[in-house]
Amino acid sequence: MAELPTPDLPPARCSGRFTISTLLGMEEGGRGPYTPTEGSSCDSAQPTHLSSSTLCTRTFGYNTVDVVPAYEHYANSKGVGDPRRGRPSLADLHSILKPDPGRRHTPVSDLQQSNGLPEAGPEAGLEEAEGEPGRDSVPEPVRFGWVKGVMIRCMLNIWGVILYLRLPWITAQAGIALTWLIILMSVTVTTITGLSISAISTNGKVKSGGTYFLISRSLGPELGGSIGLIFAFANAVAVAMHTVGFAETVRDLLQEHNSLIVDPTNDIRIIGVITVTVLLGISLAGMEWEAKAQILFFLVILVSFINYLVGTVIPATAEKQAKGFFSYRADIFAQNFVPNWRGPEGSFFGLFSIFFPSATGILAGANISGDLKDPAVAIPKGTLMAIFWTTMSYLVLSATIGACVVRDASGSLNDSVAVGSPGCEGLACSFGWNFTACTQQQSCRYGLSNYYQSMSMVSGFGPLITAGIFGATLSSALACLVSAPKVFQCLCKDQLYPLIGFFGKGYGRNSEPIRGYMLTYVIAVGFILIAELNAIAPIISNFFLCSYALINFSCFHASITNSPGWRPSFRYYSKWAALFGAVVSVVIMFLLTWWAALIAFGIVIFLLGYVLYKKPDVNWGSSMQASSYNMALNYSVGLSEVDEHIKNYRPQCLVLTGPPNFRPALVDFVGTFTKNLSLMLCGNVLIGPQKQKMPESRLMADGHTKWLMKRKIKAFYTDVVAEDLRSGVQMLIQAAGLGKMRPNILVLGYKRNWRTASPQSLEDYVGILHDAFDFKYGVCLMRMKEGLNVSRVLQAHVNPTFEAAEHPENGTGSRAAPGTVDPTTLASEQQASTIFQSKQGNKTIDIYWLFDDGGLTLLIPYLLGRKKRWGKCKTRVFVGGQINRMDEERKAIVSLLSKFRLGFHEVHILPDINQKPRPEHIKRFDDLIAPFRLNDGFKDEATVNEMRQGCPWKISDEEVDKNRAKSLRQVRLNEILLDYSRDAALIAITPPIGRKGRCPSALYMAWLETLSQDLRPPVILTRGNQENVLTFYCQ
């Protein structure tokens, strides 16, 4: 813990309390910049001038770097670089505090002004509507509460022409009982969706973007982006639908009075364009004017509804009775309680599909989430209240009109008869009306089953119902006209799709999307001019249902992942109810219009595929990310219970790449045969003091991972800090991996500079190979003629293996130069191309399976050959043998390979493997090991051991003689490789193993050097751990 800088203030007495700064000052022999002024303190018992500063208010009266919990530490809107608003870093608290002259003094006026409370800058003012008195700030944006912002808006959007024109007819067809069932089924879906919206919107701060924002931040950009685009488009077209509904009603009124402007179709276009232009003007005037217009529409609808209820209790006139209205009658209610199906749409699901769109519209409040005072409170409360009250209105309407109006009526005053007249059939006879003739001929023009304007006929004053229809259509059109640009603006700002960013610009204090309004207006006018929306209407309903399904699935998915970040303050939801709502929404999509459902799914899948392909650089903490972790965790734990079997063996590689971008060929080679098959882990040993290297490790890890992703290598990156290379690799070998997903092969580059490197580095390199065998790892060494390390070409930073002056060619550890490259630069650097990224054509892959290592020498080339770039290469297998048994040995190897089903059919026996090599090649080998010989002659063993005490890598004369045959074999094998495989695409060979403690490291490296020198193709020296990796059994 260390002290904060303090302003120069009058001294105050400390109450005998030691501070860390006092102790640090004693150690460093002076007062540092963080040492408080003499005796300064924030003791609550003795208040000082400092008690009004952030030094005290940030804590509980103790003058320390540590701060108490505060809102601004967690808010995204905190000012960057403002030390007063952020918590101290771990280094500030844990490490030795270094002087910082820039932070030494803070103006008292600043300290007194802040009082340790969150400071509302321009952005904070916009998002939180908070400001400080007396401060100049941006104009306060208009914010709505749950009634005006959500409930009224949702009720207006839910109510529509179906309330007035279709619900009486549905009641006649399905009966009151089934009509209520249809209403409750529809409301069940919308209520579950409302509960899901409530849960999602209370799980963190909701900004503008409405439905798109909720889905995208919950499920991720893939599904969120696709549904956001089609939802915005659906709202834009819905503007046209509702406007045309209004225009048709006006057109019908004009027709009744013979006052058409041009003709029925063009009148709809003219009235529609004029209407949507007026609505656009209201929207552009600002959200405040739009809200006032919505309240006006709401009042009109309420008055029309009250007018209808009043009309049901007014005694029916003869004219109304002729049309089937008889006020409340129990026998009418009883008759209309049961269904009476008529016409092609006379079925339960047929009527359900007609009614269900009238239950939608619950997202109208959520769509303007950015304009609400407190979305987390307003969206749940307003949405659920809107669903409740609109449901009550639907139930009341169907019950009341079903108890007042008979199904069939002629409308003729001449059909009145005396009660009980003979020949009269039907319920109306008991009320003095004979509608038998028109009922039998199915020619009745009035009654619930025939007259769509029954509500207007029942009401106390008919024109008020017409006004209600106008209010319902215009309010829905206005709500959609506002929703579409708001959702689209958020989508534009996220830049998930190209060419739409232009429409995301906001204007004014509410950041109104003026360009989005104009785009919505153009789309709406285009569909209004078509004047034929019967084909597009089902698609729009399906788009809304698609949104409901994804909202419910978002809630279910976020709950099922058990993410600690899923903590909605709204508790009255169920993940299984949300799943049920999602499934039912999809089912209803197909019940409404199956072909429209397929179109909706097709568009969603196309947009989903685009975002998956582009992989936008966004991180919203979605439930998909949480699900990925859950799946990985569950499968990894489950894998621990699976017994290993040779058939399921996979080469899981720990690749000592150092920084992966330094050795791209090594990365590409392993990445080629492990992609979509097995684990690849790039290991880097940072050599040096832990205190110095840990910051570098944290800084560079992300950059290396991004570099691998950009190169399309499916691998992990990990690094360790160690004092030397060998101990670091030992850490990686022991600790890398998770459960059964642990490396079983160590892959590293060949150390080209072993002759000039420091002797200890040579000893460490060979020691790493011994360590790998000790831990039952297979070993794979890769040598390329041009080398593996391209760090000098990149000139990003020097990466010597052990010493700064050496050529870094071992493919393992790294020491970073002072100028370390930042992760962004590292990930964006130009990718170096390698041989493993190009097609190899009709070359050969030559496998020298000289010793039986369990089959790893065969398996890796086989996996490589399955890839497209290597698919045309022919694989040849070379094995050692005796000249007098060549045919028998070849047949045996061919038979064995056929049982392995590897597809290797070309087998060559090398009978001359034990021939003596050429003298000049023998001399070259002797010259190679000459600098590393002890030249001990005939000295006794004790003397030799004493000579080797400080140089264990050196070779005694006795070791040269004992291993002479083995050494000459490597020379001879190199001659064979040059003869047979000079033009191969790749050479895989089983290397010799040097016995630990018996074979000096210099001698072993001389063998590997001799075996693989002067070869143009890449050479892969592969040695398994002597356990089978291939089997020809089925169990």
PDB file of N, CA and C in Angstrom, residues 83 126 269 296 378 524 544 588 655 689 725 745 772 875 891 914 935 938 959 1019 1021:
ATOM      1  N   PRO A  83      -7.333  10.065 -13.138  1.00  0.00           N
ATOM      2  CA  PRO A  83      -6.943   9.244 -11.992  1.00  0.00           C
ATOM      3  C   PRO A  83      -7.944   9.292 -10.865  1.00  0.00           C
ATOM      4  N   LEU A 126     -25.490  12.376 -21.182  1.00  0.00           N
ATOM      5  CA  LEU A 126     -26.390  11.793 -22.168  1.00  0.00           C
ATOM      6  C   LEU A 126     -26.946  10.472 -21.697  1.00  0.00           C
ATOM      7  N   ARG A 269     -53.090   5.329 -52.397  1.00  0.00           N
ATOM      8  CA  ARG A 269     -51.716   5.817 -52.549  1.00  0.00           C
ATOM      9  C   ARG A 269     -51.600   7.280 -52.138  1.00  0.00           C
ATOM     10  N   LEU A 296     -52.494  11.456 -27.586  1.00  0.00           N
ATOM     11  CA  LEU A 296     -53.736  11.847 -28.243  1.00  0.00           C
ATOM     12  C   LEU A 296     -54.438  10.631 -28.844  1.00  0.00           C
ATOM     13  N   ALA A 378     -38.568   0.557 -16.592  1.00  0.00           N
ATOM     14  CA  ALA A 378     -39.665   0.903 -17.498  1.00  0.00           C
ATOM     15  C   ALA A 378     -40.052  -0.257 -18.404  1.00  0.00           C
ATOM     16  N   ALA A 524     -41.242   2.976 -46.650  1.00  0.00           N
ATOM     17  CA  ALA A 524     -42.692   2.972 -46.415  1.00  0.00           C
ATOM     18  C   ALA A 524     -43.448   3.487 -47.634  1.00  0.00           C
ATOM     19  N   PHE A 544     -41.508 -10.502 -36.949  1.00  0.00           N
ATOM     20  CA  PHE A 544     -41.742 -10.177 -35.547  1.00  0.00           C
ATOM     21  C   PHE A 544     -41.699 -11.433 -34.679  1.00  0.00           C
ATOM     22  N   ILE A 588     -45.733 -21.182 -34.436  1.00  0.00           N
ATOM     23  CA  ILE A 588     -46.755 -20.239 -34.925  1.00  0.00           C
ATOM     24  C   ILE A 588     -46.316 -19.640 -36.262  1.00  0.00           C
ATOM     25  N   VAL A 655       4.682 -27.248 -29.289  1.00  0.00           N
ATOM     26  CA  VAL A 655       5.628 -26.747 -30.288  1.00  0.00           C
ATOM     27  C   VAL A 655       6.432 -25.609 -29.663  1.00  0.00           C
ATOM     28  N   PRO A 689      14.754 -12.506 -15.432  1.00  0.00           N
ATOM     29  CA  PRO A 689      14.111 -12.354 -14.123  1.00  0.00           C
ATOM     30  C   PRO A 689      12.608 -12.255 -14.260  1.00  0.00           C
ATOM     31  N   LEU A 725      16.542 -21.829 -20.439  1.00  0.00           N
ATOM     32  CA  LEU A 725      15.658 -22.475 -21.407  1.00  0.00           C
ATOM     33  C   LEU A 725      15.188 -23.838 -20.947  1.00  0.00           C
ATOM     34  N   ILE A 745       3.652 -34.995 -27.855  1.00  0.00           N
ATOM     35  CA  ILE A 745       4.787 -34.865 -28.776  1.00  0.00           C
ATOM     36  C   ILE A 745       5.418 -33.495 -28.559  1.00  0.00           C
ATOM     37  N   ALA A 772      12.192 -34.775 -22.675  1.00  0.00           N
ATOM     38  CA  ALA A 772      10.968 -35.176 -23.374  1.00  0.00           C
ATOM     39  C   ALA A 772      10.791 -36.691 -23.319  1.00  0.00           C
ATOM     40  N   THR A 875       3.591 -41.094 -51.496  1.00  0.00           N
ATOM     41  CA  THR A 875       4.358 -41.428 -50.301  1.00  0.00           C
ATOM     42  C   THR A 875       5.180 -42.693 -50.543  1.00  0.00           C
ATOM     43  N   LYS A 891       7.867 -57.769 -48.718  1.00  0.00           N
ATOM     44  CA  LYS A 891       6.506 -58.297 -48.586  1.00  0.00           C
ATOM     45  C   LYS A 891       5.988 -58.141 -47.160  1.00  0.00           C
ATOM     46  N   ASN A 914      24.403 -50.557 -44.302  1.00  0.00           N
ATOM     47  CA  ASN A 914      25.583 -50.799 -43.453  1.00  0.00           C
ATOM     48  C   ASN A 914      26.893 -50.767 -44.234  1.00  0.00           C
ATOM     49  N   ASN A 935      40.488 -35.584 -26.556  1.00  0.00           N
ATOM     50  CA  ASN A 935      41.843 -36.027 -26.925  1.00  0.00           C
ATOM     51  C   ASN A 935      42.570 -36.555 -25.695  1.00  0.00           C
ATOM     52  N   PHE A 938      45.334 -42.337 -23.913  1.00  0.00           N
ATOM     53  CA  PHE A 938      45.228 -43.569 -23.121  1.00  0.00           C
ATOM     54  C   PHE A 938      45.174 -43.270 -21.630  1.00  0.00           C
ATOM     55  N   GLU A 959      34.600 -42.943 -26.226  1.00  0.00           N
ATOM     56  CA  GLU A 959      33.227 -42.788 -26.728  1.00  0.00           C
ATOM     57  C   GLU A 959      33.206 -42.714 -28.239  1.00  0.00           C
ATOM     58  N   VAL A1019      13.367 -31.579 -43.503  1.00  0.00           N
ATOM     59  CA  VAL A1019      13.635 -32.880 -42.897  1.00  0.00           C
ATOM     60  C   VAL A1019      12.951 -32.915 -41.533  1.00  0.00           C
ATOM     61  N   LEU A1021      12.728 -35.095 -38.286  1.00  0.00           N
ATOM     62  CA  LEU A1021      13.336 -36.169 -37.503  1.00  0.00           C
ATOM     63  C   LEU A1021      12.346 -36.541 -36.400  1.00  0.00           C
TER      64      LEU A1021
END
